[in-house]
mmCIF file of C-alpha atoms in Angstrom:
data_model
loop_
_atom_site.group_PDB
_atom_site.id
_atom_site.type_symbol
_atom_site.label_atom_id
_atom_site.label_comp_id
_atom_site.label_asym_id
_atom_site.label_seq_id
_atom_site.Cartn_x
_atom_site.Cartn_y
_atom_site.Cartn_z
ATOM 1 C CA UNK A 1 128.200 135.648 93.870
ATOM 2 C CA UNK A 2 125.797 137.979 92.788
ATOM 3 C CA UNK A 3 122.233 136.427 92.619
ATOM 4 C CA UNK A 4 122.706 132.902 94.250
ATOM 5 C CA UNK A 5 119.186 132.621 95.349
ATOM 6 C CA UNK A 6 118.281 129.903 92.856
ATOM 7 C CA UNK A 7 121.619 127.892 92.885
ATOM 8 C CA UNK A 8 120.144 125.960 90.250
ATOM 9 C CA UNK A 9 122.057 123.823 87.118
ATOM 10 C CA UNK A 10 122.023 125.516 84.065
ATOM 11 C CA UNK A 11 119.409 125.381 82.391
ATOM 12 C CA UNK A 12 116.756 125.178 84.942
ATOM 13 C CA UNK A 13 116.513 128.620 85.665
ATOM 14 C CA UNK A 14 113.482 128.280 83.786
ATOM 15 C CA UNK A 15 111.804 125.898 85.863
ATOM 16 C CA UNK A 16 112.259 126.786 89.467
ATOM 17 C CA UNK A 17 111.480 130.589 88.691
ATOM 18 C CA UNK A 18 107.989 129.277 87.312
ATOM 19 C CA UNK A 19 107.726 127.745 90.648
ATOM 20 C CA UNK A 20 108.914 130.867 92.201
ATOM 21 C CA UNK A 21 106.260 133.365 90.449
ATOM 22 C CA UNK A 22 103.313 131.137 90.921
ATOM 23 C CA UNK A 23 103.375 130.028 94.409
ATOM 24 C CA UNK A 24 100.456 128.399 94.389
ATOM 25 C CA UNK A 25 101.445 125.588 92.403
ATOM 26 C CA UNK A 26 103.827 123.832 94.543
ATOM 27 C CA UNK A 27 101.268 124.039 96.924
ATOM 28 C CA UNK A 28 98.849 122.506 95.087
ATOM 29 C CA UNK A 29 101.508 119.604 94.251
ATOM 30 C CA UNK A 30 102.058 118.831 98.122
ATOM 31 C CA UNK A 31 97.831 118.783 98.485
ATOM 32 C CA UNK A 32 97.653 116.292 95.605
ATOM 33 C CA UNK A 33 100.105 114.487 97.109
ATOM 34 C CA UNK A 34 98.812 114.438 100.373
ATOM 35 C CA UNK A 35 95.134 113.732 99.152
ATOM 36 C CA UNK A 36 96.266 110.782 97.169
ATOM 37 C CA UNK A 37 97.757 109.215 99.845
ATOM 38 C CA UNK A 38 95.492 109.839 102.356
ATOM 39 C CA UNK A 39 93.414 107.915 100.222
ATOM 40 C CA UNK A 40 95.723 104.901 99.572
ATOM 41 C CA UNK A 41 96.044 104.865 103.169
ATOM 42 C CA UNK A 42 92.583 104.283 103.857
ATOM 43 C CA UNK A 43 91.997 101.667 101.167
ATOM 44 C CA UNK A 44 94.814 99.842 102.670
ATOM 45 C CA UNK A 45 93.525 100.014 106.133
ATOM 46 C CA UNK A 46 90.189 99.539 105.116
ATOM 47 C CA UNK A 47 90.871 96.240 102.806
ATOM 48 C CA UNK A 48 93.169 94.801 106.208
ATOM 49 C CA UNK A 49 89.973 95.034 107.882
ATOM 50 C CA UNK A 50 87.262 93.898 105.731
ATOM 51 C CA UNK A 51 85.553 90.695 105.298
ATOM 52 C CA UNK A 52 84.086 92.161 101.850
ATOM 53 C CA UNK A 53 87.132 91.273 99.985
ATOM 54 C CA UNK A 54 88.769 87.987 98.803
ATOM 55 C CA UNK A 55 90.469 86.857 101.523
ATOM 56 C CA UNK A 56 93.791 85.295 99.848
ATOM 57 C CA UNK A 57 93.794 88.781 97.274
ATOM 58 C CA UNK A 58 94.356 91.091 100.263
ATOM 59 C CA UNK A 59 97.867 90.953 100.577
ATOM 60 C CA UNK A 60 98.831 91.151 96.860
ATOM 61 C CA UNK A 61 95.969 94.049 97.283
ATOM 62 C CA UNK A 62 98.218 95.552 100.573
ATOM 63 C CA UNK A 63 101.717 95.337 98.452
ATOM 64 C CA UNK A 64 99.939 97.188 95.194
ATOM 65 C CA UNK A 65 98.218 99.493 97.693
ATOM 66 C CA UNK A 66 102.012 100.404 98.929
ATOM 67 C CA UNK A 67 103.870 100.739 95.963
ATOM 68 C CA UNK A 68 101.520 102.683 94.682
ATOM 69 C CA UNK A 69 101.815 104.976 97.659
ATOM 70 C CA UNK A 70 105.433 105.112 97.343
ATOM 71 C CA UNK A 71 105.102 106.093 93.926
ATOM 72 C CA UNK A 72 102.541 109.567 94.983
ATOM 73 C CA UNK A 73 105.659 110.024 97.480
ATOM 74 C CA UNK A 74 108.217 109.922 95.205
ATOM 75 C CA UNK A 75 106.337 112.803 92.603
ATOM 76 C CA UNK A 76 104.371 114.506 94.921
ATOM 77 C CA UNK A 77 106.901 114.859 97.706
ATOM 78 C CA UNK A 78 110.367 114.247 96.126
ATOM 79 C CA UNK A 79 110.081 115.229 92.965
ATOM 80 C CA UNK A 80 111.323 112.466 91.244
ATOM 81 C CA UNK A 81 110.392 113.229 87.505
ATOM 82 C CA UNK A 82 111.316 112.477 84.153
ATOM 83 C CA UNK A 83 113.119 115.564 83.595
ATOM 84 C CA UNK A 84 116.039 116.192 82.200
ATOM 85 C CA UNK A 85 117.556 117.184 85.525
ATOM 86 C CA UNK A 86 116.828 114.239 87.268
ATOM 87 C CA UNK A 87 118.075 111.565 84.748
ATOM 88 C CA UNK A 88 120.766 111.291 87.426
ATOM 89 C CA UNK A 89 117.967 110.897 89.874
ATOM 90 C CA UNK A 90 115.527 108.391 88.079
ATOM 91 C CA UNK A 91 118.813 106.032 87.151
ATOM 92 C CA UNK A 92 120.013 106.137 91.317
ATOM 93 C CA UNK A 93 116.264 105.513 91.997
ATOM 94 C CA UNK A 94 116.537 102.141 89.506
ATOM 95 C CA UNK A 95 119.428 101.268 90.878
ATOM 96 C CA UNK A 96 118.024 100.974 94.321
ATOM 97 C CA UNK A 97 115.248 99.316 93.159
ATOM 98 C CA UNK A 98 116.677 96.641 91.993
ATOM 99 C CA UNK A 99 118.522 96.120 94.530
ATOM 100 C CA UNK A 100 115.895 96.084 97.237
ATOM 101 C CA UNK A 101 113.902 93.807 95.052
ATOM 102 C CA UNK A 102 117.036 91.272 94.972
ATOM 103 C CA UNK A 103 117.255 91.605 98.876
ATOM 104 C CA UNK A 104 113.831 91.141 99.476
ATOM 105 C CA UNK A 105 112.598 88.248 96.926
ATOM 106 C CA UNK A 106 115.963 86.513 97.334
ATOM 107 C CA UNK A 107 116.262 85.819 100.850
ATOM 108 C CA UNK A 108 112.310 85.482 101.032
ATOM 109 C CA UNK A 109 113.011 82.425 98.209
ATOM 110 C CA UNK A 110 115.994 81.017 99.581
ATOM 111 C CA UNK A 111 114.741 80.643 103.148
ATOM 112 C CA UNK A 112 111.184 79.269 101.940
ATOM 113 C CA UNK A 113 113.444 76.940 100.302
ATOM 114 C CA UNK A 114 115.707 75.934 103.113
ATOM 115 C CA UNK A 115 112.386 75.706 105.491
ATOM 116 C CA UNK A 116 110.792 73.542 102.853
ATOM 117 C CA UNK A 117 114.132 71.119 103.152
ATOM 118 C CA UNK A 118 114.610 71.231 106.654
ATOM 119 C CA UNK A 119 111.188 70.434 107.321
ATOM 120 C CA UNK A 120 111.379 67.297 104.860
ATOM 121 C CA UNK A 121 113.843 65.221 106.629
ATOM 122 C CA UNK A 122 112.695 65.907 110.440
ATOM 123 C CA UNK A 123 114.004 61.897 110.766
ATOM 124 C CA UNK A 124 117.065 62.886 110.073
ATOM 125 C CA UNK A 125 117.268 66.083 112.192
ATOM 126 C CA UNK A 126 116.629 63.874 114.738
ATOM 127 C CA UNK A 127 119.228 61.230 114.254
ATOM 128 C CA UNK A 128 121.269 64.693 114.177
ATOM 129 C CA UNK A 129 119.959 65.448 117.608
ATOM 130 C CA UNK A 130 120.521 62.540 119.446
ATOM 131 C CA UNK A 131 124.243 61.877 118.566
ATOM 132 C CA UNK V 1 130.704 126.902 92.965
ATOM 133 C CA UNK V 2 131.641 130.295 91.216
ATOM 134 C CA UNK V 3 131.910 128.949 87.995
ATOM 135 C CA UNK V 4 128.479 127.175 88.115
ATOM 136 C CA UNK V 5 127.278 131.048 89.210
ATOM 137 C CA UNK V 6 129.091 132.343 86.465
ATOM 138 C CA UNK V 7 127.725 129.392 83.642
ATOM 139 C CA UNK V 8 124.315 130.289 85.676
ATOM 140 C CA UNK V 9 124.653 133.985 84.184
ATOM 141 C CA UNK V 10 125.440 133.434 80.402
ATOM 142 C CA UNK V 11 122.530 131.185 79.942
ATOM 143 C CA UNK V 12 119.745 132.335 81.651
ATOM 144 C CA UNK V 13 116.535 132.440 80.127
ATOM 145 C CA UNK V 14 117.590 130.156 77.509
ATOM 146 C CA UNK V 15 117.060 126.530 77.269
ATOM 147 C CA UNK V 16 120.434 124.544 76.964
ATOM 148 C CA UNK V 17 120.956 120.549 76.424
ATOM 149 C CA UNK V 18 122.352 119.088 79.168
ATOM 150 C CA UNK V 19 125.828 118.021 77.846
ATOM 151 C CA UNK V 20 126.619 121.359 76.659
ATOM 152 C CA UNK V 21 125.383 122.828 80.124
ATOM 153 C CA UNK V 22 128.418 122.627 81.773
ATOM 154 C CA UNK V 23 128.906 121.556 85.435
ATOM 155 C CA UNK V 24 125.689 121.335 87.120
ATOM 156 C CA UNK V 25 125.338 123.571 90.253
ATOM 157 C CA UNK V 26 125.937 123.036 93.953
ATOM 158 C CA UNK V 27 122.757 122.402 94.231
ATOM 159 C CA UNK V 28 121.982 120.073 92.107
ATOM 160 C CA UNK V 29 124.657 117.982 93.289
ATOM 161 C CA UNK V 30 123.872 118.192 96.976
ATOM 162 C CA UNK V 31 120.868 116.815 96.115
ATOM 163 C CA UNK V 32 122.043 113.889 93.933
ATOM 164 C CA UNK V 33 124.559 112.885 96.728
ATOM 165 C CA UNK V 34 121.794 113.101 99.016
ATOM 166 C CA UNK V 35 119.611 110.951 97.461
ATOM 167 C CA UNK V 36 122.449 108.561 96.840
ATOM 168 C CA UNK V 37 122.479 108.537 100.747
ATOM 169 C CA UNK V 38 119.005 108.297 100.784
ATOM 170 C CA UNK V 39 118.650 104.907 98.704
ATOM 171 C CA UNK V 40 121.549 103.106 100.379
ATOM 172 C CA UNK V 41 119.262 103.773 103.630
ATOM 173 C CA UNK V 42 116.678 102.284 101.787
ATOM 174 C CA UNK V 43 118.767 99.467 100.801
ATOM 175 C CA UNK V 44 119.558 98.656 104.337
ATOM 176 C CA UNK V 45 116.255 99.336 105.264
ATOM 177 C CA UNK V 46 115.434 96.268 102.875
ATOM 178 C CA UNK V 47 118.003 94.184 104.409
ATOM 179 C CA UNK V 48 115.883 94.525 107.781
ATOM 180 C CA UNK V 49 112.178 94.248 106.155
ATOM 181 C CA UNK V 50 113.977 90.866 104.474
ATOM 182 C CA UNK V 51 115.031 89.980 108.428
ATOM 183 C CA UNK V 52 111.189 90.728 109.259
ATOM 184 C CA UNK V 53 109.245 88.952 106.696
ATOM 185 C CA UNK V 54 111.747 85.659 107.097
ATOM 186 C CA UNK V 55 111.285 85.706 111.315
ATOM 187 C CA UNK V 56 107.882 86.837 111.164
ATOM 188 C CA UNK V 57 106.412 83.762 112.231
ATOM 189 C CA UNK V 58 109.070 82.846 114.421
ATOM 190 C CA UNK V 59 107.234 83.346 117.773
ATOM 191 C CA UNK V 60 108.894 80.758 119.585
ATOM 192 C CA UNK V 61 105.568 80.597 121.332
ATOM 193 C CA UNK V 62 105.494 83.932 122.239
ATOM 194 C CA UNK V 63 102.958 86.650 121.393
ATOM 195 C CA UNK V 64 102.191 87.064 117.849
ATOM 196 C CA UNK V 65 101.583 90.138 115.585
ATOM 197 C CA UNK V 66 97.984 89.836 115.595
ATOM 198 C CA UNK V 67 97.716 89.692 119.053
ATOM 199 C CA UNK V 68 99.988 92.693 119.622
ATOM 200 C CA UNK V 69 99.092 95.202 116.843
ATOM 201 C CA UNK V 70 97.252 97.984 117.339
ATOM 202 C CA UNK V 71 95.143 98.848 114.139
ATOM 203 C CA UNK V 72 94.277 102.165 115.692
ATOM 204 C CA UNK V 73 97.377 102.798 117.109
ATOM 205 C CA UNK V 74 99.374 102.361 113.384
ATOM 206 C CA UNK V 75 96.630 104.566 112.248
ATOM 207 C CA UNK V 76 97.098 107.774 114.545
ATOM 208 C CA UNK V 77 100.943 106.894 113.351
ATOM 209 C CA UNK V 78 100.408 106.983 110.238
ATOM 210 C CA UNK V 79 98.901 110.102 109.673
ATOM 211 C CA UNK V 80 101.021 112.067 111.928
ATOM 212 C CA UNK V 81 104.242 111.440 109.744
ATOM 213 C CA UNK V 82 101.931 111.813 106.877
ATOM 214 C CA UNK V 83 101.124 115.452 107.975
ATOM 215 C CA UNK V 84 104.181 115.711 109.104
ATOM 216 C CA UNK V 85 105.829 115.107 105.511
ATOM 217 C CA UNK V 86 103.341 117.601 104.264
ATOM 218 C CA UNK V 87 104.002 120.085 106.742
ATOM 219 C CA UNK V 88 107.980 119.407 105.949
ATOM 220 C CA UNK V 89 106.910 120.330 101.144
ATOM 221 C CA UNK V 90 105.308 123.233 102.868
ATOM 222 C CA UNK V 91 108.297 124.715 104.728
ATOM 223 C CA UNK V 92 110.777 124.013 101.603
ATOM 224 C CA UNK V 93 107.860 125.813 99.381
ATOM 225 C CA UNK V 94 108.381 128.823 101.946
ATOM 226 C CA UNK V 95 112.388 128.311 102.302
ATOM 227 C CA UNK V 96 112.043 128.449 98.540
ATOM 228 C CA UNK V 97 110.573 132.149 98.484
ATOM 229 C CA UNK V 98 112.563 133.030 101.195
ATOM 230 C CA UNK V 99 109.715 133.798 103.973
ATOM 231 C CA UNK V 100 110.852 133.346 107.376
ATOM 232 C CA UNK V 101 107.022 132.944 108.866
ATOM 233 C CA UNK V 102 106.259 130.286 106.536
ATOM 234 C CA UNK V 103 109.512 128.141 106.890
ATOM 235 C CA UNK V 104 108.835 128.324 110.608
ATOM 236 C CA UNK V 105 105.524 127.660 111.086
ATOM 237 C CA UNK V 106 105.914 124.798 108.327
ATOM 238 C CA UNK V 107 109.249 123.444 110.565
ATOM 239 C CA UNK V 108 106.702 123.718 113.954
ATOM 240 C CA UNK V 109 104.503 121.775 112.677
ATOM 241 C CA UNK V 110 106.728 119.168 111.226
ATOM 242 C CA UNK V 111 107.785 118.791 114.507
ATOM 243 C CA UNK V 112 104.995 118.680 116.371
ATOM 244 C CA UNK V 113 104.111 115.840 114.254
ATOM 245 C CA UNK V 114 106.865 114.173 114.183
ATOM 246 C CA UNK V 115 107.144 113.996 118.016
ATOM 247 C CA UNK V 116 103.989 113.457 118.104
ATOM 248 C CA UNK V 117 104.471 110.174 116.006
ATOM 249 C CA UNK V 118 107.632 109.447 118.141
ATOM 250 C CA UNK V 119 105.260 109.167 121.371
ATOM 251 C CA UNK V 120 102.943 107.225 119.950
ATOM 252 C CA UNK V 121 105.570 104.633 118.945
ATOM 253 C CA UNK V 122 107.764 104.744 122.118
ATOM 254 C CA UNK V 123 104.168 104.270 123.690
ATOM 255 C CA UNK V 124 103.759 101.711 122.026
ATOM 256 C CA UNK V 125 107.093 100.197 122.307
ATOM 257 C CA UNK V 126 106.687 100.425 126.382
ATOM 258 C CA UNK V 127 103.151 98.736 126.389
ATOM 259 C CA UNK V 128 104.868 95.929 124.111
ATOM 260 C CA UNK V 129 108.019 95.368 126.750
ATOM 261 C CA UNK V 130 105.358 95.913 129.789
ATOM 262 C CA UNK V 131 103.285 92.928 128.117
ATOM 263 C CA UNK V 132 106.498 90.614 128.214
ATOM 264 C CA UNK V 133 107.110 91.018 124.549
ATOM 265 C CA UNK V 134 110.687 92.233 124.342
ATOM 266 C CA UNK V 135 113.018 91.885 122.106
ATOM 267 C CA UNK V 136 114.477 88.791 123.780
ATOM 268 C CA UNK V 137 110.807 87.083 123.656
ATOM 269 C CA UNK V 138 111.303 86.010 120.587
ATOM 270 C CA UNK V 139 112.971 86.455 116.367
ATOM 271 C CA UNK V 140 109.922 87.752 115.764
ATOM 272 C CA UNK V 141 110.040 90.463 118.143
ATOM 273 C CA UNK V 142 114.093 90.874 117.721
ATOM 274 C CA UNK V 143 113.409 91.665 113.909
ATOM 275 C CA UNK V 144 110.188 93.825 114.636
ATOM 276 C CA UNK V 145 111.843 95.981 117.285
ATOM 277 C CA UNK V 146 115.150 96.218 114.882
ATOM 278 C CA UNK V 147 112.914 97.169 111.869
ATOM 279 C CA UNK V 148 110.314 99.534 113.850
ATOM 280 C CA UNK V 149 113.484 100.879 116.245
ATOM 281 C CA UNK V 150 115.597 101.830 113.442
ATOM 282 C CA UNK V 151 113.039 103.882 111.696
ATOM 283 C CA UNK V 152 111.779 105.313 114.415
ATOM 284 C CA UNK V 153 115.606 106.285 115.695
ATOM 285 C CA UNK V 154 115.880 107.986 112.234
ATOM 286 C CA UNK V 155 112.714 110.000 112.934
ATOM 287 C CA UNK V 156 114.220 111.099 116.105
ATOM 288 C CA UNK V 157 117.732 112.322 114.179
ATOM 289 C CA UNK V 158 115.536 113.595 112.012
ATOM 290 C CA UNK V 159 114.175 116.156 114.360
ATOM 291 C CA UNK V 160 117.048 116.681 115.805
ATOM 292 C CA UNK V 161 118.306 117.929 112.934
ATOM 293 C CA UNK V 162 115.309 120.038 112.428
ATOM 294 C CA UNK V 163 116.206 121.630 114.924
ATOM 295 C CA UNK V 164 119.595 122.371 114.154
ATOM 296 C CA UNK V 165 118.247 123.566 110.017
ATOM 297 C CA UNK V 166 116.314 126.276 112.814
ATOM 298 C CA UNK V 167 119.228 127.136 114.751
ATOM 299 C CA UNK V 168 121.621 128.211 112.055
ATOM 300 C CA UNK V 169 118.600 129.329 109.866
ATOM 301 C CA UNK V 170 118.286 131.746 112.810
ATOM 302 C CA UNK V 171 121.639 132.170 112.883
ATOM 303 C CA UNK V 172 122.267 132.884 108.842
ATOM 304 C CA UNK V 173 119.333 133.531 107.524
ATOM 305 C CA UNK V 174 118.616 132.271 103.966
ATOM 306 C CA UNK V 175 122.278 131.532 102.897
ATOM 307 C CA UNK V 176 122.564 129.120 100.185
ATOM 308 C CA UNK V 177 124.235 126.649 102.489
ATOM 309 C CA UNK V 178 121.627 126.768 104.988
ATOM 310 C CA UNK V 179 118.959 126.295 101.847
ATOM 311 C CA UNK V 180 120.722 123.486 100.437
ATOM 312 C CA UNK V 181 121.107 121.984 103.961
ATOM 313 C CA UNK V 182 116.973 122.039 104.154
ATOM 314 C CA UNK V 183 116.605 120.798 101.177
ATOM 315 C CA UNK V 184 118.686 117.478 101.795
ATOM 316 C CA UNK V 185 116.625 117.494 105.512
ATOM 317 C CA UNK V 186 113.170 117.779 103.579
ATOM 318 C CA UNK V 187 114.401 114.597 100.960
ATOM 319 C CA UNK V 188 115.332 112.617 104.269
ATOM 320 C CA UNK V 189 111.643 113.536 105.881
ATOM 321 C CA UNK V 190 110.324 112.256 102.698
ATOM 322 C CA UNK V 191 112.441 109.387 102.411
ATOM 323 C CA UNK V 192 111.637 108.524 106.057
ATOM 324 C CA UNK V 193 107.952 108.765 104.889
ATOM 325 C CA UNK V 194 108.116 105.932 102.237
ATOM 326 C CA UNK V 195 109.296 103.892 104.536
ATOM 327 C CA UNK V 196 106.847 104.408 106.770
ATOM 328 C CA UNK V 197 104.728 102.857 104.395
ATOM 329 C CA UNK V 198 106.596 99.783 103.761
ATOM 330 C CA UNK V 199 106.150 99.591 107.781
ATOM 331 C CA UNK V 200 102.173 99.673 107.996
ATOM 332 C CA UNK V 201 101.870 97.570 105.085
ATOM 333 C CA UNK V 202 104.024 95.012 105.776
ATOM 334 C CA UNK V 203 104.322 94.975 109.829
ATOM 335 C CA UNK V 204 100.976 96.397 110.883
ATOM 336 C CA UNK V 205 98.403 95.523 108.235
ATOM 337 C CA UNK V 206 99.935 91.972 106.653
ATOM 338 C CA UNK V 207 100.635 91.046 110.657
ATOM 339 C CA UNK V 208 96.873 90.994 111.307
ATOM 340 C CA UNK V 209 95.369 89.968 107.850
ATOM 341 C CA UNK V 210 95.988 86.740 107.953
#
C-alpha cells in the first residue's frame, strides 16, 4: 500500500500520469465536450423551431442530432475510447445498444402493427362490443 | 487489491499487453461494474421511452404535448444539467490531482445546477397537475410523468449522493475508496446526462414538431 494514488490496471500507469502532469488537458477535453454539445443542442432546438427546414426531415434530423450528442457524451464526458483498457467498456456499451435498439424499434413495430389491425376491422370490434 | 498494488510496482513505466497484465486493478473494475449498472439503467430507461413513444398520442382527449411543452422551459433544463455534467469532469479532474478547493467548488456547482434543474422540473411538474394534466388525465401523461419522474428522481439520488461523496470526502480525505466512490458518482452524472438528451429530443422537441 505504498503509492495507491493512481489505483490504475497495469499498464496504464502511463496514461493517467500524462493526464496527471499536464492538467490542462483534461480540461480542455471537458470544454470540447461541452462546446460540442452546446452546439448540438442548439441545432436541435433551433431545427424544432424552424419553418426553414423540410418539414417531414426534422425528426430523422432531431434523432441524428441526439445520437450524435450522446456520442460527444460518451468521449468527452465518459471516456469511452478505443483503448485497450476499455475493450471491456466498448463491448458492455454494444451490448446495451443493442438491446435498447431491440426495445425501442420492436415494440414501436409491433404496436404500429397491432394499431394498424385493430383499426381495420372496427365492424368487428363492434360486434365485439355489443355482445 | 494488494496484489494489483504489487503487479502495479513491477511494471511501471513499461507498456504491457493486456493478457499478460495480470488482474486489472480495483479501479478499473469499479468502474466496469459501474458502467454495467449504468447500461442496465439505460436499458430500463428504454423500456419507458418505448412506453412513451407507443402512448404518446394517447390523449384520451386530454391536453396534448404541444399544448403543454414549454420550449423555453426544456431549454433553461437543458443547460443546467449540461453545466452541471461539466461542472461534475471538472471536480473528478481536481479529485484526480488531489486538490480539495477544486473538487469542492466543482461538487458546488454541480449541485447548484443540478437543483437548479430539479426546480425547474418539479415547477414544471406542479404547473402541469395545476392545469388538470395529471398523471390520471391520460396514457399520455401516465408514460410522460413515468419517463420525466424517473429521471428526474435519479437526479435527485444523484445529489443526494453528492452530498454524501462530500461528507466522507470531508471525513477521509482522498482515500482510494472515497476516489473510486466519485468516480462511479461522476459516470452516473454523465450517464444521467445522456439521457437527458434522449428526453428533449424525444419528449420536448418531437412533442411539438409535428
Amino acid at each position: 500500500m505504498t503509492e495507491t494514488r493512481w489505483d490504475v490496471a497495469p499498464g496504464e500507469r502511463s496514461g493517467i500520469a500524462s493526464t496527471e502532469r499536464e492538467g490542462g488537458s483534461g480540461f480542455l477535453v471537458y470544454t470540447t465536450g461541452l462546446l460540442l454539445a452546446v452546439i448540438l443542442t442548439m441545432t436541435s432546438f433551433w431545427a424544432a423551431n424552424t419553418s426553414v427546414l423540410w418539414a417531414p426531415g426534422v425528426v430523422a434530423g432531431l434523432v441524428v442530432l441526439a445520437i450524435a450528442q450522446m456520442g460527444v457524451h460518451l468521449v468527452f464526458f465518459l471516456h469511452i475510447t478505443t483503448g485497450p483498457d476499455n475493450t471491456n467498456n466498448v463491448l458492455a456499451l454494444a451490448f446495451g445498444v443493442l438491446i435498447v435498439f431491440l426495445v425501442l424499434v420492436g415494440s414501436l413495430v409491433i404496436m404500429a402493427n397491432l394499431n394498424e389491425n385493430m383499426m381495420a376491422h372496427t365492424e368487428l370490434m363492434n360486434l365485439h362490443m355489443q355482445r | 487489491m494488494s496484489i494489483a498494488v504489487g503487479m502495479d510496482d513491477v511494471y511501471e513505466g513499461e507498456s504491457v499487453n493486456a493478457s499478460e497484465a495480470g488482474p486489472a486493478s480495483k479501479r478499473i473494475v469499479v468502474g466496469y461494474g459501474f458502467w454495467i449498472f449504468l447500461l442496465s439503467d439505460i436499458v430500463m430507461f428504454s423500456a419507458l421511452f418505448a412506453s412513451y413513444a407507443v402512448l404518446s398520442k394517447a390523449t384520451a382527449g386530454g391536453p396534448t404535448g404541444a399544448q403543454l411543452f414549454s420550449q423555453q422551459n426544456a431549454a433553461i433544463e437543458t443547460a443546467f444539467l449540461l453545466l452541471s455534467s461539466y461542472t461534475c469532469g471538472l471536480m473528478s479532474l481536481a479529485a484526480n490531482s488531489h486538490r480539495y478547493l477544486g473538487t469542492i467548488l466543482g461538487a458546488a456547482g454541480t449541485l447548484i445546477l443540478g437543483a437548479a434543474f430539479l426546480s425547474f422540473e418539479l415547477h414544471e411538474f406542479h404547473s402541469m397537475i395545476a392545469m388538470g394534466a395529471t398523471p390520471q388525465r391520460s396514457a399520455f401523461l401516465s408514460a410522460f410523468f413515468t419517463l420525466v419522474g424517473c429521471h428526474g428522481l435519479h437526479v435527485s439520488i444523484g445529489l443526494i449522493w453528492l452530498v454524501l461523496m462530500m461528507v466522507q470526502l470531508a471525513m477521509w480525505g482522498f482515500r482510494p475508496v472515497v476516489e473510486r466512490r466519485m468516480l462511479c458518482f461522476a459516470l452516473f452524472w454523465h450517464a444521467l446526462d445522456i439521457i437527458w438528451v434522449m428526453i428533449f429530443t424525444i419528449v420536448y422537441l418531437m412533442g411539438v414538431v409535428r
